[in-house]
mmCIF file of C-alpha atoms in Angstrom:
data_model
loop_
_atom_site.group_PDB
_atom_site.id
_atom_site.type_symbol
_atom_site.label_atom_id
_atom_site.label_comp_id
_atom_site.label_asym_id
_atom_site.label_seq_id
_atom_site.Cartn_x
_atom_site.Cartn_y
_atom_site.Cartn_z
ATOM 1 C CA MET A 1 156.213 62.817 157.314
ATOM 2 C CA VAL A 2 156.584 65.891 154.755
ATOM 3 C CA LEU A 3 157.592 65.014 151.352
ATOM 4 C CA MET A 4 160.323 66.854 149.550
ATOM 5 C CA LYS A 5 160.555 69.924 152.308
ATOM 6 C CA MET A 6 162.798 72.748 150.970
ATOM 7 C CA LYS A 7 163.767 76.134 152.835
ATOM 8 C CA PHE A 8 162.963 79.006 150.157
ATOM 9 C CA ASN A 9 164.044 82.482 151.184
ATOM 10 C CA PHE A 10 162.842 85.809 149.702
ATOM 11 C CA GLN A 11 164.659 85.465 146.495
ATOM 12 C CA LYS A 12 164.515 81.941 145.961
ATOM 13 C CA ARG A 13 160.527 82.459 145.979
ATOM 14 C CA VAL A 14 160.718 85.345 143.617
ATOM 15 C CA LYS A 15 162.957 83.404 141.250
ATOM 16 C CA LEU A 16 160.585 80.513 141.462
ATOM 17 C CA ALA A 17 157.535 82.544 140.832
ATOM 18 C CA GLN A 18 159.300 84.097 137.673
ATOM 19 C CA GLY A 19 160.745 80.555 136.462
ATOM 20 C CA LEU A 20 156.979 79.077 137.070
ATOM 21 C CA TRP A 21 155.241 82.159 135.134
ATOM 22 C CA LEU A 22 157.774 80.972 131.974
ATOM 23 C CA LEU A 23 157.103 77.673 132.083
ATOM 24 C CA SER A 24 153.344 77.765 132.411
ATOM 25 C CA TRP A 25 153.322 79.795 129.461
ATOM 26 C CA ILE A 26 155.650 76.950 127.513
ATOM 27 C CA ALA A 27 153.244 74.323 128.993
ATOM 28 C CA CYS A 28 150.289 76.514 128.097
ATOM 29 C CA VAL A 29 151.840 76.233 123.987
ATOM 30 C CA CYS A 30 152.707 72.666 124.713
ATOM 31 C CA GLY A 31 148.804 72.057 125.610
ATOM 32 C CA ALA A 32 148.010 73.641 121.898
ATOM 33 C CA ILE A 33 150.674 71.261 120.637
ATOM 34 C CA THR A 34 148.438 68.237 122.166
ATOM 35 C CA PHE A 35 145.547 69.621 121.198
ATOM 36 C CA THR A 36 146.739 69.810 116.992
ATOM 37 C CA LEU A 37 147.802 66.443 117.492
ATOM 38 C CA GLY A 38 145.279 65.110 118.670
ATOM 39 C CA VAL A 39 143.478 67.318 115.631
ATOM 40 C CA PHE A 40 145.771 65.551 112.715
ATOM 41 C CA LEU A 41 145.174 62.076 114.228
ATOM 42 C CA LYS A 42 141.581 62.190 114.123
ATOM 43 C CA THR A 43 141.646 63.992 110.912
ATOM 44 C CA GLU A 44 143.967 60.755 109.395
ATOM 45 C CA LEU A 45 141.568 58.513 111.053
ATOM 46 C CA ARG A 46 138.508 59.605 109.477
ATOM 47 C CA ARG A 47 140.029 59.590 105.926
ATOM 48 C CA ARG A 48 140.534 55.827 106.472
ATOM 49 C CA SER A 49 136.841 55.474 108.279
ATOM 50 C CA GLU A 50 135.607 53.635 105.383
ATOM 51 C CA VAL A 51 138.052 50.367 105.410
ATOM 52 C CA MET A 52 137.551 50.744 109.548
ATOM 53 C CA ASP A 53 134.883 48.540 111.369
ATOM 54 C CA ASN A 54 134.574 50.455 114.467
ATOM 55 C CA THR A 55 135.674 53.964 116.136
ATOM 56 C CA GLU A 56 137.691 52.957 119.257
ATOM 57 C CA ILE A 57 140.865 53.743 118.498
ATOM 58 C CA HIS A 58 139.407 57.634 117.840
ATOM 59 C CA ALA A 59 139.655 57.515 121.780
ATOM 60 C CA VAL A 60 143.097 58.423 121.354
ATOM 61 C CA PRO A 61 142.684 61.588 119.278
ATOM 62 C CA ASN A 62 139.518 62.618 121.259
ATOM 63 C CA THR A 63 141.523 62.293 125.050
ATOM 64 C CA LEU A 64 144.335 64.325 123.365
ATOM 65 C CA MET A 65 142.034 66.812 122.619
ATOM 66 C CA MET A 66 140.426 67.366 125.660
ATOM 67 C CA VAL A 67 143.848 67.243 127.639
ATOM 68 C CA GLY A 68 144.975 69.872 125.441
ATOM 69 C CA LEU A 69 142.569 72.558 125.650
ATOM 70 C CA ALA A 70 142.401 71.181 129.562
ATOM 71 C CA SER A 71 146.335 72.123 129.891
ATOM 72 C CA MET A 72 145.993 75.146 128.196
ATOM 73 C CA GLY A 73 143.583 76.626 130.595
ATOM 74 C CA ILE A 74 145.314 75.241 133.671
ATOM 75 C CA ASN A 75 148.549 76.726 132.790
ATOM 76 C CA ILE A 76 146.824 80.201 132.010
ATOM 77 C CA PHE A 77 145.353 80.018 135.500
ATOM 78 C CA ALA A 78 148.927 79.210 137.005
ATOM 79 C CA GLY A 79 150.570 82.071 135.203
ATOM 80 C CA ARG A 80 148.464 84.593 136.719
ATOM 81 C CA ILE A 81 148.689 82.774 140.391
ATOM 82 C CA CYS A 82 152.548 83.230 139.801
ATOM 83 C CA GLN A 83 151.844 86.793 138.870
ATOM 84 C CA ASP A 84 149.996 87.581 142.227
ATOM 85 C CA ALA A 85 152.850 85.457 144.105
ATOM 86 C CA LEU A 86 155.137 88.117 143.621
ATOM 87 C CA ASP A 87 152.571 90.627 145.717
ATOM 88 C CA PRO A 88 152.000 88.858 149.185
ATOM 89 C CA SER A 89 148.783 90.906 149.574
ATOM 90 C CA ARG A 90 147.151 89.722 146.384
ATOM 91 C CA PHE A 91 148.516 85.912 146.686
ATOM 92 C CA PRO A 92 146.010 85.156 149.631
ATOM 93 C CA ARG A 93 142.764 85.332 147.291
ATOM 94 C CA TRP A 94 143.868 82.559 145.595
ATOM 95 C CA ARG A 95 144.134 80.054 148.521
ATOM 96 C CA SER A 96 140.649 78.886 148.801
ATOM 97 C CA PHE A 97 141.064 78.075 145.152
ATOM 98 C CA LEU A 98 144.064 75.881 144.808
ATOM 99 C CA GLN A 99 143.101 72.617 146.114
ATOM 100 C CA PRO A 100 140.064 72.393 143.718
ATOM 101 C CA TYR A 101 142.602 73.669 140.828
ATOM 102 C CA PHE A 102 145.388 71.363 141.884
ATOM 103 C CA ALA A 103 142.544 67.954 141.622
ATOM 104 C CA VAL A 104 141.485 68.890 138.592
ATOM 105 C CA ALA A 105 145.133 69.812 137.262
ATOM 106 C CA VAL A 106 146.491 66.609 138.540
ATOM 107 C CA PHE A 107 143.165 64.388 136.763
ATOM 108 C CA PHE A 108 144.083 65.760 133.358
ATOM 109 C CA THR A 109 147.472 65.380 133.517
ATOM 110 C CA LEU A 110 147.553 62.156 134.621
ATOM 111 C CA LEU A 111 144.825 61.603 131.536
ATOM 112 C CA MET A 112 147.499 63.083 129.217
ATOM 113 C CA LEU A 113 149.723 59.759 130.823
ATOM 114 C CA VAL A 114 146.800 57.562 129.874
ATOM 115 C CA ALA A 115 146.559 59.248 126.219
ATOM 116 C CA VAL A 116 150.449 58.345 125.928
ATOM 117 C CA ILE A 117 149.648 54.798 127.460
ATOM 118 C CA MET A 118 146.580 54.509 125.341
ATOM 119 C CA SER A 119 148.553 55.321 122.008
ATOM 120 C CA TYR A 120 150.918 52.420 122.389
ATOM 121 C CA ALA A 121 148.579 49.932 123.394
ATOM 122 C CA MET A 122 145.588 50.081 120.856
ATOM 123 C CA LYS A 123 147.887 48.083 118.139
ATOM 124 C CA GLY A 124 145.393 45.142 118.511
ATOM 125 C CA ASN A 125 142.078 46.956 118.372
ATOM 126 C CA LEU A 126 143.497 48.930 115.485
ATOM 127 C CA GLU A 127 144.263 45.571 113.375
ATOM 128 C CA ALA A 128 140.914 44.010 114.502
ATOM 129 C CA SER A 129 139.130 47.173 113.094
ATOM 130 C CA LEU A 130 141.352 47.143 109.902
ATOM 131 C CA LYS A 131 140.826 43.685 109.337
ATOM 132 C CA ILE A 132 137.142 43.807 109.294
ATOM 133 C CA GLY A 133 136.680 47.236 107.697
ATOM 134 C CA LEU A 134 139.432 46.462 104.593
ATOM 135 C CA LYS A 135 137.609 42.748 104.178
ATOM 136 C CA ASN A 136 134.151 44.723 103.608
ATOM 137 C CA GLY A 137 135.520 47.265 101.575
ATOM 138 C CA ILE A 138 136.990 44.676 99.461
ATOM 139 C CA ARG A 139 133.853 42.780 99.135
ATOM 140 C CA PHE A 140 132.010 45.782 98.331
ATOM 141 C CA TYR A 141 134.923 46.597 95.796
ATOM 142 C CA LYS A 142 132.104 45.863 92.902
ATOM 143 C CA ASP A 143 128.966 48.166 94.081
ATOM 144 C CA THR A 144 129.511 51.505 92.223
ATOM 145 C CA ASP A 145 126.101 51.403 91.280
ATOM 146 C CA THR A 146 124.853 50.798 94.960
ATOM 147 C CA PRO A 147 123.777 53.898 97.061
ATOM 148 C CA GLY A 148 126.269 54.505 100.241
ATOM 149 C CA ARG A 149 128.978 52.092 98.410
ATOM 150 C CA CYS A 150 129.255 54.157 95.092
ATOM 151 C CA PHE A 151 133.016 55.163 95.841
ATOM 152 C CA GLN A 152 134.284 52.063 97.688
ATOM 153 C CA LYS A 153 135.805 51.032 94.515
ATOM 154 C CA GLN A 154 137.596 54.634 94.471
ATOM 155 C CA THR A 155 139.176 54.596 98.114
ATOM 156 C CA ILE A 156 140.449 50.938 97.735
ATOM 157 C CA ASP A 157 142.440 51.934 94.496
ATOM 158 C CA ARG A 158 143.924 55.143 95.683
ATOM 159 C CA LEU A 159 144.350 53.278 99.240
ATOM 160 C CA GLN A 160 146.313 50.439 97.192
ATOM 161 C CA MET A 161 148.523 52.860 95.301
ATOM 162 C CA GLU A 162 149.134 55.519 98.211
ATOM 163 C CA PHE A 163 150.348 52.489 100.443
ATOM 164 C CA GLN A 164 151.453 50.244 97.901
ATOM 165 C CA CYS A 165 149.699 47.302 99.004
ATOM 166 C CA CYS A 166 147.288 44.850 97.362
ATOM 167 C CA GLY A 167 144.360 43.211 99.283
ATOM 168 C CA ASN A 168 143.935 42.569 103.099
ATOM 169 C CA THR A 169 146.157 40.096 103.882
ATOM 170 C CA ASP A 170 147.960 39.943 100.658
ATOM 171 C CA PHE A 171 146.964 39.727 96.863
ATOM 172 C CA ARG A 172 145.716 36.317 97.258
ATOM 173 C CA ASP A 173 142.266 38.165 99.320
ATOM 174 C CA TRP A 174 140.858 39.269 95.639
ATOM 175 C CA PHE A 175 140.939 35.796 94.937
ATOM 176 C CA GLU A 176 138.083 34.864 97.055
ATOM 177 C CA VAL A 177 135.554 37.384 96.003
ATOM 178 C CA GLN A 178 133.810 38.540 92.990
ATOM 179 C CA TRP A 179 135.269 42.261 92.162
ATOM 180 C CA ILE A 180 133.877 42.682 88.819
ATOM 181 C CA SER A 181 130.476 44.056 88.599
ATOM 182 C CA ASN A 182 127.815 41.881 86.871
ATOM 183 C CA ARG A 183 127.103 44.889 84.924
ATOM 184 C CA TYR A 184 130.647 44.358 83.022
ATOM 185 C CA LEU A 185 129.948 40.779 82.364
ATOM 186 C CA ASP A 186 129.060 39.286 79.667
ATOM 187 C CA PHE A 187 126.515 36.320 80.165
ATOM 188 C CA SER A 188 126.603 34.670 76.934
ATOM 189 C CA SER A 189 130.277 33.968 77.130
ATOM 190 C CA LYS A 190 131.161 30.063 77.722
ATOM 191 C CA GLU A 191 133.920 31.347 79.968
ATOM 192 C CA VAL A 192 131.520 33.314 82.341
ATOM 193 C CA LYS A 193 128.915 30.828 82.596
ATOM 194 C CA ASP A 194 131.620 27.989 83.657
ATOM 195 C CA ARG A 195 133.272 30.379 86.334
ATOM 196 C CA ILE A 196 130.208 31.157 87.541
ATOM 197 C CA LYS A 197 128.619 27.675 87.399
ATOM 198 C CA SER A 198 132.214 26.386 89.162
ATOM 199 C CA ASN A 199 131.219 28.166 92.104
ATOM 200 C CA VAL A 200 128.902 27.195 94.825
ATOM 201 C CA ASP A 201 127.385 30.677 95.579
ATOM 202 C CA GLY A 202 126.708 31.641 92.094
ATOM 203 C CA ARG A 203 129.948 34.051 91.898
ATOM 204 C CA TYR A 204 132.551 35.192 89.185
ATOM 205 C CA LEU A 205 135.865 34.450 90.789
ATOM 206 C CA VAL A 206 138.936 35.102 88.697
ATOM 207 C CA ASP A 207 142.739 34.652 89.467
ATOM 208 C CA GLY A 208 143.019 38.367 89.131
ATOM 209 C CA VAL A 209 143.370 41.435 91.116
ATOM 210 C CA PRO A 210 142.585 45.125 90.322
ATOM 211 C CA PHE A 211 144.885 47.673 88.304
ATOM 212 C CA SER A 212 145.904 49.612 91.737
ATOM 213 C CA CYS A 213 147.829 46.436 92.855
ATOM 214 C CA CYS A 214 150.398 46.693 89.929
ATOM 215 C CA ASN A 215 153.976 47.888 91.069
ATOM 216 C CA PRO A 216 154.965 50.402 88.568
ATOM 217 C CA SER A 217 158.817 49.623 89.650
ATOM 218 C CA SER A 218 158.833 46.546 87.907
ATOM 219 C CA PRO A 219 160.432 46.147 84.514
ATOM 220 C CA ARG A 220 157.606 43.813 83.189
ATOM 221 C CA PRO A 221 154.123 45.008 82.138
ATOM 222 C CA CYS A 222 151.827 44.163 84.831
ATOM 223 C CA ILE A 223 150.364 41.012 85.055
ATOM 224 C CA GLN A 224 146.943 41.489 86.901
ATOM 225 C CA HIS A 225 144.872 38.644 85.451
ATOM 226 C CA ARG A 226 145.560 34.830 85.572
ATOM 227 C CA LEU A 227 147.802 34.959 87.979
ATOM 228 C CA THR A 228 148.401 31.450 88.788
ATOM 229 C CA ASN A 229 148.185 30.170 85.314
ATOM 230 C CA ASN A 230 151.542 29.566 83.856
ATOM 231 C CA SER A 231 150.568 29.040 80.303
ATOM 232 C CA ALA A 232 148.833 32.400 79.866
ATOM 233 C CA HIS A 233 151.716 34.494 79.778
ATOM 234 C CA TYR A 234 155.281 34.315 77.973
ATOM 235 C CA ASN A 235 158.297 33.075 80.461
ATOM 236 C CA TYR A 236 156.295 32.854 83.820
ATOM 237 C CA GLU A 237 156.150 30.619 86.538
ATOM 238 C CA TYR A 238 153.404 31.589 89.508
ATOM 239 C CA GLN A 239 155.464 30.101 92.260
ATOM 240 C CA THR A 240 158.628 31.124 91.337
ATOM 241 C CA GLU A 241 158.293 34.442 89.379
ATOM 242 C CA GLU A 242 158.794 37.576 91.270
ATOM 243 C CA LEU A 243 155.022 39.238 91.048
ATOM 244 C CA ASN A 244 155.081 42.596 89.480
ATOM 245 C CA LEU A 245 151.787 43.454 92.172
ATOM 246 C CA TYR A 246 152.562 45.037 95.517
ATOM 247 C CA THR A 247 153.344 42.113 97.834
ATOM 248 C CA ARG A 248 152.567 43.332 100.900
ATOM 249 C CA GLY A 249 149.006 43.568 102.622
ATOM 250 C CA CYS A 250 147.072 46.663 103.096
ATOM 251 C CA ARG A 251 146.214 45.868 106.762
ATOM 252 C CA GLU A 252 150.132 45.496 107.556
ATOM 253 C CA ALA A 253 150.644 48.924 105.673
ATOM 254 C CA LEU A 254 147.848 51.085 107.546
ATOM 255 C CA VAL A 255 149.320 49.521 111.045
ATOM 256 C CA ASN A 256 152.345 50.613 110.309
ATOM 257 C CA TYR A 257 151.647 53.757 109.656
ATOM 258 C CA TYR A 258 149.211 54.471 112.325
ATOM 259 C CA MET A 259 151.093 53.046 115.136
ATOM 260 C CA GLY A 260 154.140 54.888 113.627
ATOM 261 C CA LEU A 261 152.097 58.036 114.022
ATOM 262 C CA MET A 262 150.438 57.188 117.182
ATOM 263 C CA ASN A 263 153.935 55.981 118.964
ATOM 264 C CA THR A 264 155.547 59.445 117.450
ATOM 265 C CA ILE A 265 152.717 61.482 118.777
ATOM 266 C CA GLY A 266 153.038 59.436 122.259
ATOM 267 C CA ALA A 267 156.555 60.264 122.672
ATOM 268 C CA VAL A 268 156.419 63.817 122.180
ATOM 269 C CA VAL A 269 152.826 63.917 124.476
ATOM 270 C CA LEU A 270 155.035 62.135 126.930
ATOM 271 C CA SER A 271 157.731 64.937 126.842
ATOM 272 C CA ILE A 272 154.443 67.669 127.532
ATOM 273 C CA PHE A 273 153.502 65.500 130.240
ATOM 274 C CA LEU A 274 156.653 65.763 132.016
ATOM 275 C CA VAL A 275 156.570 69.856 131.620
ATOM 276 C CA GLN A 276 153.064 69.585 133.166
ATOM 277 C CA MET A 277 154.254 67.949 136.132
ATOM 278 C CA SER A 278 157.011 70.196 136.505
ATOM 279 C CA VAL A 279 154.328 73.276 136.612
ATOM 280 C CA LEU A 280 151.974 71.095 139.431
ATOM 281 C CA VAL A 281 155.051 70.355 141.198
ATOM 282 C CA SER A 282 156.717 73.997 140.898
ATOM 283 C CA LEU A 283 153.528 75.478 141.951
ATOM 284 C CA ARG A 284 152.730 73.441 144.884
ATOM 285 C CA PHE A 285 156.100 74.397 146.373
ATOM 286 C CA LEU A 286 155.426 78.067 145.452
ATOM 287 C CA GLU A 287 152.305 77.694 147.363
ATOM 288 C CA THR A 288 152.929 75.972 150.191
ATOM 289 C CA SER A 289 156.090 78.476 150.773
ATOM 290 C CA MET A 290 153.763 81.397 150.058
ATOM 291 C CA ALA A 291 151.578 79.917 152.909
ATOM 292 C CA ALA A 292 154.191 80.905 155.620
ATOM 293 C CA VAL A 293 154.173 84.478 154.568
ATOM 294 C CA ALA A 294 150.628 85.039 154.783
ATOM 295 C CA GLY A 295 149.868 87.537 157.921
ATOM 296 C CA GLN A 296 153.351 88.442 158.461
ATOM 297 C CA GLU A 297 154.562 92.137 158.644
ATOM 298 C CA ASN A 298 157.916 90.827 157.159
ATOM 299 C CA VAL A 299 157.504 89.240 153.866
ATOM 300 C CA GLU A 300 161.067 88.562 153.047
ATOM 301 C CA ILE A 301 161.076 85.740 155.659
ATOM 302 C CA GLU A 302 162.767 82.376 154.978
ATOM 303 C CA THR A 303 159.769 79.631 154.787
ATOM 304 C CA GLU A 304 159.709 76.188 153.599
ATOM 305 C CA GLY A 305 157.820 74.696 151.140
ATOM 306 C CA TYR A 306 156.982 70.896 150.461
ATOM 307 C CA LEU A 307 155.085 68.689 148.125
ATOM 308 C CA LEU A 308 153.023 66.928 150.567
ATOM 309 C CA GLU A 309 152.108 67.949 154.111
ATOM 310 C CA LYS A 310 151.931 64.171 155.027
ATOM 311 C CA GLY A 311 153.663 60.834 153.535
ATOM 312 C CA VAL A 312 152.177 59.354 150.120
ATOM 313 C CA LYS A 313 150.338 56.858 152.178
ATOM 314 C CA GLU A 314 148.875 58.994 154.955
ATOM 315 C CA THR A 315 147.582 61.350 151.849
ATOM 316 C CA ALA A 316 146.248 58.836 149.690
ATOM 317 C CA LYS A 317 144.318 57.412 152.716
ATOM 318 C CA GLU A 318 142.805 61.007 153.617
ATOM 319 C CA PHE A 319 141.896 61.501 150.307
ATOM 320 C CA LYS A 320 140.252 58.061 150.214
ATOM 321 C CA ASP A 321 137.831 59.086 153.323
ATOM 322 C CA ASN A 322 137.191 62.620 152.107
ATOM 323 C CA VAL A 323 135.998 60.835 148.903
ATOM 324 C CA LEU A 324 133.935 58.067 150.831
ATOM 325 C CA LYS A 325 132.472 61.225 153.495
ATOM 326 C CA PHE A 326 131.278 63.317 150.341
ATOM 327 C CA LEU A 327 129.315 60.242 148.521
ATOM 328 C CA GLN A 328 127.975 59.254 151.742
ATOM 329 C CA LEU A 329 126.920 62.563 152.499
ATOM 330 C CA ASN A 330 125.514 63.236 149.115
ATOM 331 C CA GLN A 331 123.437 59.609 149.600
ATOM 332 C CA VAL A 332 122.007 60.866 153.019
ATOM 333 C CA GLN A 333 121.112 64.367 151.259
ATOM 334 C CA ALA A 334 119.410 61.941 148.308
ATOM 335 C CA ALA A 335 117.608 59.999 150.707
ATOM 336 C CA GLU A 336 116.024 63.302 152.724
ATOM 337 C CA GLY A 337 115.066 64.396 149.724
ATOM 338 C CA GLY A 338 113.157 61.566 148.556
ATOM 339 C CA GLU A 339 111.609 61.660 152.282
ATOM 340 C CA GLN A 340 110.832 65.112 152.169
ATOM 341 C CA LYS A 341 108.908 64.413 148.424
ATOM 342 C CA ALA A 342 106.867 61.562 149.726
ATOM 343 C CA GLU A 343 106.194 63.494 152.735
ATOM 344 C CA ALA A 344 104.757 66.290 150.638
ATOM 345 C CA GLY A 345 102.966 63.497 148.362
ATOM 346 C CA ALA A 346 101.023 62.603 151.015
ATOM 347 C CA ALA A 347 100.063 65.564 152.466
ATOM 348 C CA ALA A 348 98.311 67.237 149.369
ATOM 349 C CA PRO A 349 95.198 67.175 149.239
ATOM 350 C CA THR A 350 93.190 64.615 147.086
ATOM 351 C CA SER A 351 90.396 66.017 144.462
#
């Protein structure tokens, strides 16, 4: 059963070719936009790579860049086909290339859809990556003299100020790590000695946070040390006071930022996917309607165009059979090649 059969007279075929030529160049520009969005997202992710544990999330921008470039090539090719479709004498030369062209075009178009799905589905991976990355970033905050970690303090401070956040989950994360380097501790001080002795791991832990956690919108001067000690500050209650620190954790802030970015990109790429599908469907109608013109003296005859020559199930089964035959043929050829090499090795004279 032919799927989506339509009749095309000469004027309809001309309008289809002209409209498709314009649509293919619009889709080409859309492919460039997809590539640009992939580059932008890749750059944004690399900017925060120091607070990410892995690069699995980079699969989204990498896929976008790949399908963007492929889309430009596919649509330039489609534009050339549309030009030659206006001349029945030149169109037949493309027929042998159209089947592999459609296979490649459908693959990359579906890959575009996969990129859209990934942009919505990668929240768990992103959150897990940031959880470990931020935890390590806070732990290495003090290591300004350690090669490879020299800029960790600067990275965390800039991150907390830019995203108006503090710590991994919240500001209390800073209570659990020694974020002040031993270089700046007075070990002759009784307070420092007592704090280090009171800790099993010998770390200098304080109920304080770095300056970058301070919220400049607060009317009160920033309280960043002895946060849990009510008697250390005038008119201060730790449990009830609205602290003049950022209360949101940086993991939440970064997840919201990147997911907002990827969701927006996903919506744009989904629109581009629909444009690309329109190009492929229109090109298929043009190809099948022009096939009947080949070899005819009267090129203005009415022809039929369709999307699939058979039903969806029949086409899928035929495609599956062709793939299996191709794989079996490759296996047979590989086996024959192995036997020939073995025979040649056995026939070779020994020295």
